[in-house]
Coordinates of C-alpha atoms in Angstrom, one line a residue:
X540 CA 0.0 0.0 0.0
X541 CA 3.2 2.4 0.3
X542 CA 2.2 3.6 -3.7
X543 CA -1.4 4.9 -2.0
X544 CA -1.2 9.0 -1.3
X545 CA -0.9 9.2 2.5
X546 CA -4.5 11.0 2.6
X547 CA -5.8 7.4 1.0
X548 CA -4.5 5.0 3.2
X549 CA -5.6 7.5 6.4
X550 CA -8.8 7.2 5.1
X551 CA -9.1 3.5 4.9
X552 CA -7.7 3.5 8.4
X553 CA -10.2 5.6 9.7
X554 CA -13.1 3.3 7.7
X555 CA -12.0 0.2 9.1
X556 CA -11.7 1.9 12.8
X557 CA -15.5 2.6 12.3
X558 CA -16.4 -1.0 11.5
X559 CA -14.2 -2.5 13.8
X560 CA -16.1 -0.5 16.0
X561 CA -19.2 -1.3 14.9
X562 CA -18.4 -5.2 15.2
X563 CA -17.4 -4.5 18.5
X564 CA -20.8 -3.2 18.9
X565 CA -22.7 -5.8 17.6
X566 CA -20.3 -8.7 19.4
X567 CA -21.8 -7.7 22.8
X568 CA -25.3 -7.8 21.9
X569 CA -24.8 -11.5 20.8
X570 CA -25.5 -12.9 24.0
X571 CA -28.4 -10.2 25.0
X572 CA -29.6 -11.2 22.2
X573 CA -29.4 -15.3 22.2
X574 CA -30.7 -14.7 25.7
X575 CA -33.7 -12.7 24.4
X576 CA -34.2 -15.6 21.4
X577 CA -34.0 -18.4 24.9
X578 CA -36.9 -16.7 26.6
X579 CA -39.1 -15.8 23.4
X580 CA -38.7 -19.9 22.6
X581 CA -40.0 -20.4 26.0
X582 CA -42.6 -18.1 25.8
X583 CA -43.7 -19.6 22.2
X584 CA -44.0 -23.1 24.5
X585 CA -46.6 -22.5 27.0
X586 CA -48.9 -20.4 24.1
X587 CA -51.5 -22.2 22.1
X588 CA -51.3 -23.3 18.5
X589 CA -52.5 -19.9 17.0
X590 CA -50.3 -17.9 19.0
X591 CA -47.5 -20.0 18.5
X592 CA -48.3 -19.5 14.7
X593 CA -48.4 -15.6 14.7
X594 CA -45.3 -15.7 16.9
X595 CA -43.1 -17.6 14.1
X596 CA -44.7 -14.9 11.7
X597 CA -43.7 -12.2 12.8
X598 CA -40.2 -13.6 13.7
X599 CA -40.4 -14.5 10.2
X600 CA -41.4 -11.2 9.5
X601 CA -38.3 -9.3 11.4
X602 CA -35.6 -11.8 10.3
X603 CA -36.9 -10.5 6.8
X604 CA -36.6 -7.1 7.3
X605 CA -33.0 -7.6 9.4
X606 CA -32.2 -9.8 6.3
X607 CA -32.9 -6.6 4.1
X608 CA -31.5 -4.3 6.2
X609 CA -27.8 -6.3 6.6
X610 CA -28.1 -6.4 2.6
X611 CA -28.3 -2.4 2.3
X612 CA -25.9 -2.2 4.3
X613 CA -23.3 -4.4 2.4
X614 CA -24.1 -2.3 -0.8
X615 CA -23.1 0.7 0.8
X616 CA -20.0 -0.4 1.7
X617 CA -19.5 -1.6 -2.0
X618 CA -20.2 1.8 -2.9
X619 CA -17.7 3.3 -0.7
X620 CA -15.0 0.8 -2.0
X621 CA -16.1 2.0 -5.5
X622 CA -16.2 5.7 -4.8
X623 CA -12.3 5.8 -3.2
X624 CA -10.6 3.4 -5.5
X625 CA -12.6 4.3 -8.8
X626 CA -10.8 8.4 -8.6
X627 CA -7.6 6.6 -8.2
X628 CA -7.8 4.1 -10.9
X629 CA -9.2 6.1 -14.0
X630 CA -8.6 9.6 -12.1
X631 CA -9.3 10.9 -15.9
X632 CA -13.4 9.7 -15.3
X633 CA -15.3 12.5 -13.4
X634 CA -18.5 12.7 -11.4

């Protein structure tokens, strides 16, 4: 990476900081949120077949939506990538 402008590299520095951050983030609510997935199971148990039924679709319904919103996500950091390295590999191309 010693051919990248200082300014470059200090900005992918600073990017990964943010995730890194942001997985460090995330890594403590894992067992919040396996604990909150153990006590919704248990809840689902002692309801009746119709509850039970609406409860699996709305979980359905959120994992979904989570599904969607981890996707958007993952195409905006595509379009980061893109937007730093695309300048610096055809710097002739504007925007």
């Amino acid at each position: 990476m010693s051919n990248w402008p200082d300014w470059f590299q200090e900005a992918l520095r600073q990017r990964f900081y943010q995730f890194e951050l942001a997985s460090e983030r995330q890594a403590s609510c894992l067992s919040e949120d396996k604990n909150l997935f153990t006590q919704m199971d248990e809840f689902k148990t002692n309801q009746n077949e119709d509850i039970q039924r609406l409860l699996s679709e709305w979980e359905e319904a959120l994992g979904y939506q989570l599904s969607q919103d981890k996707q958007s996500i993952y195409m905006e950091g595509v379009k980061d990538g893109i937007r730093l390295i695309l300048p610096i590999i055809q710097p002739t191309v504007t925007r």
